[in-house]
Amino acid sequence: MEIDHLIVGAGTAGCVLAERLSADPARQVVVLEAGADGEDGDWGLRATVTGGRAEPLARGKVVGGSAQVNGMGALRATVRDFRAWAALGLPAWDWERVLESYRRVETDLDYGGRPYHGDAGPVPITRWPETEWTPPVQGLVEAMTAAGHPYCPDMNAPGASGVGPYPHNRRGRRRMPTALTHLAPARARPNLTVLPGRAAERVLVRRGRAYGVLAGGETLAAREVILAAGTPLTPALLLRSGIGPADELRGLGVDVAADLPGVGRGLYDQPGAVLPAVPRPGALPADAPVTQVVARLAAVPGHEPDDGFYLCLFCGPPPHGGPAMATIMVGDLVPASRGSVTLAGPSGPPLVDLGFYREPGDLGRMREAYRHAWELARDPAFAATAEAVAAPGGDAELDELLRAGTFSRLALLGGAAMGPEGDAAAVVGEDCRVRGVEGLRVADLSIVPVPLRSPTALDAMMIGEHAAGLILAGP
């Protein structure tokens, strides 16, 4: 069998790619996945978060990727995000173009009849109705609207801002990842092969052309290799394949296939911090959904309106056990700090540095966002349902708390960023082709060149859909 498209990674984007490309019976498609089929696993990665502090970096190692284990949040990135993307000289990724890919992915069970939503895609999108909100959720929404934040019933509508029901990719309480919505129905096709438990070691490149992948000591040859392993695994795979900063690779003993200084650079992630609150007796049912509302704030006191802050209420027991909590999560969606993905040697896990608070202004933004969350928690509407832990009084004390307690919101982007011709830091072009290496593309969140104001799972689905459209359109 001659493979036309060899997709590395059966994650959120990879499953969409596999379904779309294999819909053409003339194309032979093979998907490599390091994880098992149907049994959730984790890559066991770690990342430097602030200073030298390292924390686990959860990444799904399973057919379906991280969408098999995430919170099912399906919030789109914003119009302004894609305007910024297109302004780099990449018009194929402007809002009007990607909107069609969002629509093709979804069936919005609440707003599917509206022109900016899909009503015939594989992924069901739904929201918890207000009548089913728990008391802490109701109280927080009341507190936010009283503080001047608008209520928005459809947070995926163009221009949506404020607080509203959290869109999820689920049907009832059942998770609906792309492994289920896209890949599973396509697996009966004779031209699609899924190979779980097969980790890609490196892309094989000869004289400037990718001709396959080495996996488990075996060479799989293909006309085109498409990396969809996700961030940070796709940038790490490029580096192990000799595609990246030449001097850095030579220092690791890796033969250079293409000198691309941008590989592993410009990593984006969203710092998060929590404000725990103890529910009042009877305020939080045992079977309460974990998330019901989400906020993208257009204004936190002292800042320009930029939809740059994320706020969400998580209900339920902590990850390591204990009584149920009503925890307010705060996140900065557009931090200025950037991180990196590098290697310690020719093999082994990547070294991930998230770079949080590297730019001094970021800590000040999070401090004010956290204080704003504390003010919301003190509002009588929320305080009647849950008692928040007291926030530190002074800036120095709060800064110390944030440096010690900030974590990754697992919304990693970049490391193989897209850019126009002439951009020395660009790794891929507008068509997702890797610069300087024929027959190789990247089609996952690694290509994103700007921050996205979202949890990124739905954006990964869109990227898989959009990239597939570009590939099918040729040449």
Coordinates of C-alpha atoms in Angstrom, one line a residue:
M1 CA 0.0 0.0 0.0
E2 CA 1.3 3.4 -0.9
I3 CA 0.4 6.0 1.7
D4 CA -0.7 9.4 0.4
H5 CA -1.1 11.1 3.8
L6 CA 0.6 9.9 7.0
I7 CA -0.9 11.7 9.9
V8 CA 1.2 11.7 13.1
G9 CA -1.2 12.1 16.1
A10 CA -4.8 10.9 16.4
G11 CA -5.7 13.9 18.6
T12 CA -8.3 16.6 18.3
A13 CA -7.0 18.0 15.0
G14 CA -5.6 14.7 13.7
C15 CA -9.0 12.8 13.9
V16 CA -10.7 15.6 11.9
L17 CA -7.9 15.5 9.3
A18 CA -8.2 11.7 9.0
E19 CA -11.9 11.8 8.4
R20 CA -11.8 14.6 5.9
L21 CA -8.9 13.3 3.8
S22 CA -10.1 9.7 3.8
A23 CA -13.5 10.8 2.5
D24 CA -11.8 10.8 -0.9
P25 CA -11.5 7.0 -1.6
A26 CA -8.6 7.7 -3.9
R27 CA -6.4 8.8 -1.0
Q28 CA -4.7 6.3 1.3
V29 CA -4.6 7.7 4.8
V30 CA -2.7 6.3 7.8
V31 CA -2.8 7.7 11.3
L32 CA 0.0 7.0 13.8
E33 CA -0.9 7.4 17.5
A34 CA 1.5 6.8 20.4
G35 CA -1.4 6.1 22.8
A36 CA -3.8 3.3 23.2
D37 CA -7.1 2.9 21.5
G38 CA -9.9 3.5 24.1
E39 CA -7.7 3.6 27.2
D40 CA -6.9 7.0 28.5
G41 CA -3.2 7.8 29.0
D42 CA -0.9 10.7 29.7
W43 CA 2.5 11.6 28.3
G44 CA 3.9 12.3 31.7
L45 CA 5.4 15.6 30.6
R46 CA 6.6 18.4 32.9
A47 CA 6.9 22.1 32.3
T48 CA 8.7 25.0 34.0
V49 CA 5.9 27.3 35.0
T50 CA 7.3 30.2 37.0
G51 CA 11.0 30.7 37.8
G52 CA 12.5 27.2 38.2
R53 CA 9.2 25.6 39.4
A54 CA 8.2 22.6 37.4
E55 CA 4.7 21.0 37.3
P56 CA 3.1 18.1 35.4
L57 CA 1.8 19.1 32.0
A58 CA -1.2 17.0 31.3
R59 CA -1.4 15.9 27.6
G60 CA -3.6 13.0 26.5
K61 CA -1.8 10.0 25.2
V62 CA -4.7 8.1 23.6
V63 CA -6.6 7.9 20.4
G64 CA -8.5 11.2 20.6
G65 CA -5.8 13.1 22.4
S66 CA -6.3 15.7 25.1
A67 CA -10.0 16.1 24.2
Q68 CA -10.5 12.6 25.8
V69 CA -9.6 14.0 29.2
N70 CA -10.3 17.8 29.2
G71 CA -13.2 19.7 30.6
M72 CA -15.2 19.6 27.3
G73 CA -15.1 23.3 26.9
A74 CA -15.9 24.3 23.3
L75 CA -15.4 28.1 23.3
R76 CA -14.2 29.6 20.0
A77 CA -11.4 32.0 19.7
T78 CA -12.6 35.5 18.9
V79 CA -12.9 37.5 15.7
R80 CA -10.1 39.8 16.8
D81 CA -7.8 36.8 17.2
F82 CA -8.2 35.9 13.5
R83 CA -8.0 39.5 12.4
A84 CA -4.6 39.6 14.1
W85 CA -3.7 36.2 12.4
A86 CA -4.6 37.5 9.0
A87 CA -2.9 40.8 9.6
L88 CA 0.4 39.0 9.6
G89 CA -0.1 38.4 5.9
L90 CA -2.1 35.2 6.2
P91 CA -5.5 36.0 4.7
A92 CA -6.5 32.3 4.4
W93 CA -6.9 32.3 8.2
D94 CA -9.0 35.5 8.5
W95 CA -12.3 35.2 10.5
E96 CA -14.6 34.9 7.5
R97 CA -12.5 32.0 6.2
V98 CA -12.2 30.0 9.4
L99 CA -15.8 30.6 10.3
E100 CA -16.9 28.2 7.6
S101 CA -14.6 25.6 9.1
Y102 CA -16.1 26.1 12.6
R103 CA -19.5 25.8 11.1
R104 CA -18.6 22.6 9.2
V105 CA -17.3 21.0 12.4
E106 CA -20.3 21.6 14.6
T107 CA -24.0 21.1 15.2
D108 CA -24.9 23.7 17.7
L109 CA -27.9 22.3 19.4
D110 CA -29.0 25.7 20.8
Y111 CA -28.1 28.1 18.0
G112 CA -27.6 26.0 14.9
G113 CA -30.1 28.0 12.9
R114 CA -28.0 31.2 13.1
P115 CA -25.7 32.0 10.2
Y116 CA -22.5 31.9 12.3
H117 CA -23.2 28.4 13.6
G118 CA -23.3 25.0 12.0
D119 CA -26.3 22.7 12.1
A120 CA -25.0 19.6 10.3
G121 CA -21.5 19.0 11.6
P122 CA -20.3 15.9 13.5
V123 CA -19.6 17.6 16.9
P124 CA -22.6 18.5 19.1
I125 CA -22.3 21.8 21.0
T126 CA -24.6 22.5 23.9
R127 CA -24.9 24.5 27.1
W128 CA -26.5 24.0 30.5
P129 CA -29.8 25.9 30.6
E130 CA -30.2 28.6 33.3
T131 CA -32.9 26.5 35.0
E132 CA -30.3 23.9 35.8
W133 CA -27.5 26.1 37.1
T134 CA -26.4 25.4 40.6
P135 CA -26.8 28.2 43.3
P136 CA -23.1 29.2 43.2
V137 CA -23.2 29.5 39.4
Q138 CA -26.3 31.7 39.6
G139 CA -24.7 33.8 42.4
L140 CA -21.5 34.4 40.4
V141 CA -23.4 35.4 37.3
E142 CA -25.5 37.8 39.3
A143 CA -22.3 39.3 40.9
M144 CA -20.7 39.7 37.5
T145 CA -23.7 41.5 35.9
A146 CA -23.9 43.7 39.0
A147 CA -20.3 44.6 38.4
G148 CA -21.1 45.7 34.9
H149 CA -20.1 42.7 32.8
P150 CA -22.7 41.9 30.1
Y151 CA -24.6 38.7 30.0
C152 CA -24.2 36.9 26.7
P153 CA -26.3 33.7 26.1
D154 CA -24.1 32.6 23.2
M155 CA -20.4 33.0 24.0
N156 CA -19.5 31.6 20.5
A157 CA -21.3 34.4 18.6
P158 CA -19.1 36.9 16.8
G159 CA -18.2 39.7 19.2
A160 CA -19.4 37.8 22.3
S161 CA -18.1 39.2 25.6
G162 CA -18.9 39.0 29.2
V163 CA -20.4 36.0 31.0
G164 CA -22.7 33.3 29.7
P165 CA -23.4 29.5 29.5
Y166 CA -20.2 27.5 28.7
P167 CA -20.5 25.7 25.4
H168 CA -19.4 22.1 25.6
N169 CA -18.8 19.3 23.0
R170 CA -21.1 16.8 24.7
R171 CA -24.5 15.1 24.2
G172 CA -26.2 15.0 27.6
R173 CA -23.4 14.2 29.9
R174 CA -21.4 12.1 27.4
R175 CA -18.2 13.6 26.1
M176 CA -18.1 13.9 22.3
P177 CA -14.4 14.2 21.2
T178 CA -13.3 14.0 17.6
A179 CA -12.2 10.4 18.1
L180 CA -15.9 9.6 18.5
T181 CA -17.5 12.2 16.2
H182 CA -15.0 12.0 13.2
L183 CA -12.6 9.1 13.4
A184 CA -15.0 6.3 14.6
P185 CA -17.5 6.6 11.7
A186 CA -14.6 6.7 9.2
R187 CA -12.7 3.7 10.4
A188 CA -14.6 1.3 8.3
R189 CA -13.3 3.0 5.2
P190 CA -10.8 0.7 3.3
N191 CA -8.5 3.6 2.6
L192 CA -8.1 4.6 6.3
T193 CA -5.7 2.8 8.7
V194 CA -5.3 3.8 12.3
L195 CA -2.1 2.5 14.1
P196 CA -2.4 3.0 17.9
G197 CA 0.5 2.4 20.2
R198 CA 3.0 3.5 17.5
A199 CA 5.1 6.5 18.6
A200 CA 6.8 8.5 15.9
E201 CA 10.5 8.9 16.6
R202 CA 11.3 11.3 13.9
V203 CA 10.3 12.4 10.4
L204 CA 12.7 11.0 7.7
V205 CA 14.1 13.6 5.4
R206 CA 16.3 13.1 2.4
R207 CA 17.6 15.9 0.2
G208 CA 15.0 18.4 1.4
R209 CA 12.0 16.1 1.2
A210 CA 10.1 14.2 3.9
Y211 CA 9.6 10.6 2.7
G212 CA 8.2 9.0 5.8
V213 CA 8.3 8.5 9.6
L214 CA 10.4 6.2 11.8
A215 CA 8.1 4.6 14.4
G216 CA 9.1 1.7 16.6
G217 CA 12.2 1.1 14.5
E218 CA 10.1 0.7 11.4
T219 CA 10.0 3.1 8.4
L220 CA 6.6 4.1 7.1
A221 CA 7.0 5.8 3.7
A222 CA 4.4 8.3 2.5
R223 CA 3.9 10.9 -0.2
E224 CA 3.1 13.5 2.5
V225 CA 3.6 13.6 6.3
I226 CA 1.3 15.7 8.4
L227 CA 2.2 16.4 12.0
A228 CA -0.8 16.7 14.3
A229 CA 0.8 15.6 17.6
G230 CA -0.1 18.9 19.3
T231 CA 1.9 21.4 21.3
P232 CA 4.6 20.7 22.6
L233 CA 5.0 17.3 20.9
T234 CA 4.9 18.5 17.3
P235 CA 7.8 21.1 17.8
A236 CA 9.7 18.4 19.7
L237 CA 9.3 15.9 16.8
L238 CA 10.5 18.5 14.3
L239 CA 13.6 19.1 16.4
R240 CA 14.3 15.4 16.7
S241 CA 13.9 15.2 12.9
G242 CA 16.7 17.8 12.4
I243 CA 14.2 20.6 11.6
G244 CA 14.9 23.7 13.8
P245 CA 17.7 26.0 14.9
A246 CA 20.8 24.6 13.2
D247 CA 23.3 25.5 15.9
E248 CA 21.1 24.1 18.6
L249 CA 20.6 20.9 16.8
R250 CA 24.2 20.3 16.1
G251 CA 25.0 20.9 19.7
L252 CA 22.7 18.0 20.5
G253 CA 24.2 15.7 17.9
V254 CA 21.2 15.9 15.6
D255 CA 21.8 16.1 11.9
V256 CA 20.3 19.2 10.4
A257 CA 17.7 18.7 7.7
A258 CA 16.4 22.3 7.7
D259 CA 17.6 25.4 9.5
L260 CA 14.3 26.9 10.9
P261 CA 15.1 29.1 13.9
G262 CA 11.4 29.4 14.9
V263 CA 10.9 25.8 15.8
G264 CA 10.2 25.5 19.5
R265 CA 10.1 29.3 19.9
G266 CA 7.2 31.6 20.7
L267 CA 5.3 29.1 22.8
Y268 CA 2.0 30.6 24.1
D269 CA 0.1 29.4 27.1
Q270 CA -2.4 30.9 29.5
P271 CA -1.5 31.3 33.2
G272 CA -4.2 30.3 35.6
A273 CA -4.9 30.8 39.3
V274 CA -7.7 29.7 41.6
L275 CA -9.7 31.3 44.3
P276 CA -11.2 28.4 46.3
A277 CA -14.7 28.8 47.9
V278 CA -16.5 26.4 50.3
P279 CA -20.1 25.8 49.2
R280 CA -22.8 26.6 51.8
P281 CA -24.7 23.5 53.0
G282 CA -27.0 22.3 50.3
A283 CA -25.8 24.8 47.7
L284 CA -23.9 22.3 45.6
P285 CA -25.6 19.0 44.5
A286 CA -23.4 15.9 44.5
D287 CA -24.0 15.5 40.7
A288 CA -23.4 19.1 39.8
P289 CA -21.7 19.6 36.4
V290 CA -18.1 20.7 36.7
T291 CA -18.6 23.9 34.6
Q292 CA -21.7 25.7 33.6
V293 CA -20.7 29.3 32.8
V294 CA -17.7 31.0 31.4
A295 CA -16.6 34.6 31.2
R296 CA -14.3 36.4 28.8
L297 CA -14.0 39.8 30.4
A298 CA -13.8 43.0 28.3
A299 CA -12.6 45.1 31.2
V300 CA -10.9 44.5 34.5
P301 CA -10.4 47.7 36.4
G302 CA -7.3 49.5 35.1
H303 CA -7.0 47.8 31.7
E304 CA -8.1 48.4 28.2
P305 CA -11.1 46.4 27.0
D306 CA -9.5 43.5 25.3
D307 CA -11.5 40.4 26.3
G308 CA -8.2 39.3 27.7
F309 CA -9.3 37.6 31.0
Y310 CA -10.9 34.3 31.5
L311 CA -13.1 33.5 34.5
C312 CA -14.9 30.2 35.2
L313 CA -16.5 28.5 38.2
F314 CA -15.4 24.9 38.8
C315 CA -17.7 22.8 41.0
G316 CA -16.8 19.5 42.6
P317 CA -14.0 17.8 44.6
P318 CA -10.4 18.8 44.0
P319 CA -8.3 16.5 41.7
H320 CA -6.6 14.8 44.6
G321 CA -9.8 14.3 46.7
G322 CA -11.5 16.1 49.5
P323 CA -14.8 17.9 49.9
A324 CA -16.6 19.6 47.0
M325 CA -15.5 23.1 46.3
A326 CA -16.8 26.0 44.2
T327 CA -13.5 27.3 42.8
I328 CA -13.2 30.4 40.7
M329 CA -10.5 30.1 38.1
V330 CA -8.8 33.2 36.7
G331 CA -6.8 33.2 33.6
D332 CA -4.9 35.7 31.4
L333 CA -5.8 34.9 27.8
V334 CA -3.3 37.3 26.2
P335 CA -0.1 37.4 28.3
A336 CA 2.9 39.0 26.8
S337 CA 5.4 36.3 28.0
R338 CA 6.4 33.5 25.7
G339 CA 7.9 30.1 26.4
S340 CA 9.9 27.5 24.5
V341 CA 10.2 23.8 23.6
T342 CA 13.7 22.4 23.4
L343 CA 15.5 19.1 23.7
A344 CA 18.0 17.7 26.2
G345 CA 19.3 15.2 23.6
P346 CA 18.4 13.5 20.3
S347 CA 15.7 11.5 22.1
G348 CA 13.6 11.7 25.3
P349 CA 10.8 14.1 26.3
P350 CA 10.9 17.8 25.4
L351 CA 12.0 20.5 27.8
V352 CA 9.0 22.8 28.1
D353 CA 9.3 26.3 29.6
L354 CA 6.0 28.1 29.7
G355 CA 7.7 31.4 30.6
F356 CA 4.9 32.7 32.8
Y357 CA 5.5 36.2 34.2
R358 CA 8.7 36.6 32.2
E359 CA 7.3 39.9 31.0
P360 CA 6.8 42.0 34.2
G361 CA 3.5 43.4 33.1
D362 CA 1.9 40.0 33.1
L363 CA 2.1 39.5 36.9
G364 CA 0.4 42.9 37.4
R365 CA -2.4 41.9 35.1
M366 CA -3.0 38.6 36.9
R367 CA -2.8 40.4 40.3
E368 CA -5.6 42.8 39.3
A369 CA -7.6 40.0 37.7
Y370 CA -7.4 37.9 40.9
R371 CA -8.4 40.9 43.0
H372 CA -11.4 41.4 40.7
A373 CA -12.4 37.7 41.2
W374 CA -12.1 38.3 44.9
E375 CA -14.5 41.3 44.7
L376 CA -17.0 39.1 42.8
A377 CA -16.7 36.4 45.4
R378 CA -17.6 38.9 48.1
D379 CA -20.7 40.0 46.3
P380 CA -23.8 39.0 48.4
A381 CA -25.2 37.0 45.5
F382 CA -22.3 34.6 45.4
A383 CA -21.4 34.9 49.1
A384 CA -24.8 33.5 50.0
T385 CA -23.9 30.3 48.2
A386 CA -20.2 29.8 49.0
E387 CA -17.5 31.3 51.2
A388 CA -14.3 32.3 49.5
V389 CA -10.9 32.0 51.1
A390 CA -9.6 35.4 52.0
A391 CA -7.2 37.0 49.5
P392 CA -3.8 38.3 50.7
G393 CA -3.9 42.0 51.5
G394 CA -0.8 43.5 49.9
D395 CA 0.6 43.3 46.4
A396 CA 3.8 41.6 47.5
E397 CA 1.9 38.9 49.3
L398 CA -0.4 38.3 46.4
D399 CA 2.5 38.3 43.9
E400 CA 4.2 35.6 46.0
L401 CA 1.0 33.6 46.0
L402 CA 0.6 33.9 42.2
R403 CA 4.3 32.9 41.6
A404 CA 3.9 29.8 43.8
G405 CA 0.4 28.8 42.7
T406 CA 0.0 29.8 39.0
F407 CA -0.5 26.8 36.7
S408 CA -0.9 26.1 33.0
R409 CA -4.5 26.3 31.7
L410 CA -3.3 23.7 29.1
A411 CA -4.0 26.0 26.2
L412 CA -0.6 25.6 24.6
L413 CA -0.1 27.2 21.1
G414 CA 2.8 27.8 18.8
G415 CA 6.3 26.4 18.5
A416 CA 5.8 25.8 14.8
A417 CA 4.2 29.1 14.0
M418 CA 2.7 30.1 10.7
G419 CA 4.1 33.2 8.9
P420 CA 4.3 34.9 5.5
E421 CA 7.2 34.7 3.1
G422 CA 10.1 36.6 4.4
D423 CA 9.3 36.0 8.1
A424 CA 12.5 34.4 9.4
A425 CA 10.7 33.0 12.5
A426 CA 8.0 31.2 10.5
V427 CA 8.0 27.4 10.5
V428 CA 5.0 26.9 8.2
G429 CA 3.4 28.9 5.4
E430 CA -0.3 29.7 5.0
D431 CA -0.9 26.2 3.5
C432 CA 0.6 24.5 6.6
R433 CA 3.7 23.4 4.6
V434 CA 7.0 23.3 6.5
R435 CA 9.5 25.8 5.1
G436 CA 12.4 24.1 3.4
V437 CA 11.0 20.6 3.6
E438 CA 8.8 19.3 0.8
G439 CA 6.1 16.7 1.7
L440 CA 5.8 17.9 5.3
R441 CA 3.0 19.8 6.9
V442 CA 1.9 20.8 10.4
A443 CA -1.8 20.9 11.2
D444 CA -2.4 21.4 14.9
L445 CA -2.3 24.2 17.5
S446 CA 1.5 24.5 17.0
I447 CA 1.0 26.6 13.9
V448 CA -1.0 29.4 15.7
P449 CA 1.1 32.6 15.5
V450 CA -1.0 34.8 17.9
P451 CA -2.7 34.3 21.3
L452 CA -6.2 32.8 21.1
R453 CA -8.8 34.0 23.7
S454 CA -10.2 30.5 24.2
P455 CA -9.5 27.1 25.8
T456 CA -8.4 26.0 22.3
A457 CA -10.1 22.6 21.9
L458 CA -12.7 23.8 19.4
D459 CA -10.0 25.8 17.7
A460 CA -8.0 22.6 17.2
M461 CA -11.0 21.0 15.6
M462 CA -11.3 24.0 13.3
I463 CA -7.6 23.8 12.4
G464 CA -8.0 20.2 11.4
E465 CA -11.0 21.0 9.3
H466 CA -9.4 24.1 7.7
A467 CA -6.1 22.5 7.0
A468 CA -7.9 19.5 5.4
G469 CA -9.7 21.9 3.1
L470 CA -6.5 23.5 2.0
I471 CA -4.9 20.1 1.3
L472 CA -7.9 18.9 -0.6
A473 CA -8.0 22.1 -2.7
G474 CA -4.4 21.5 -3.7
P475 CA -1.9 21.7 -5.3

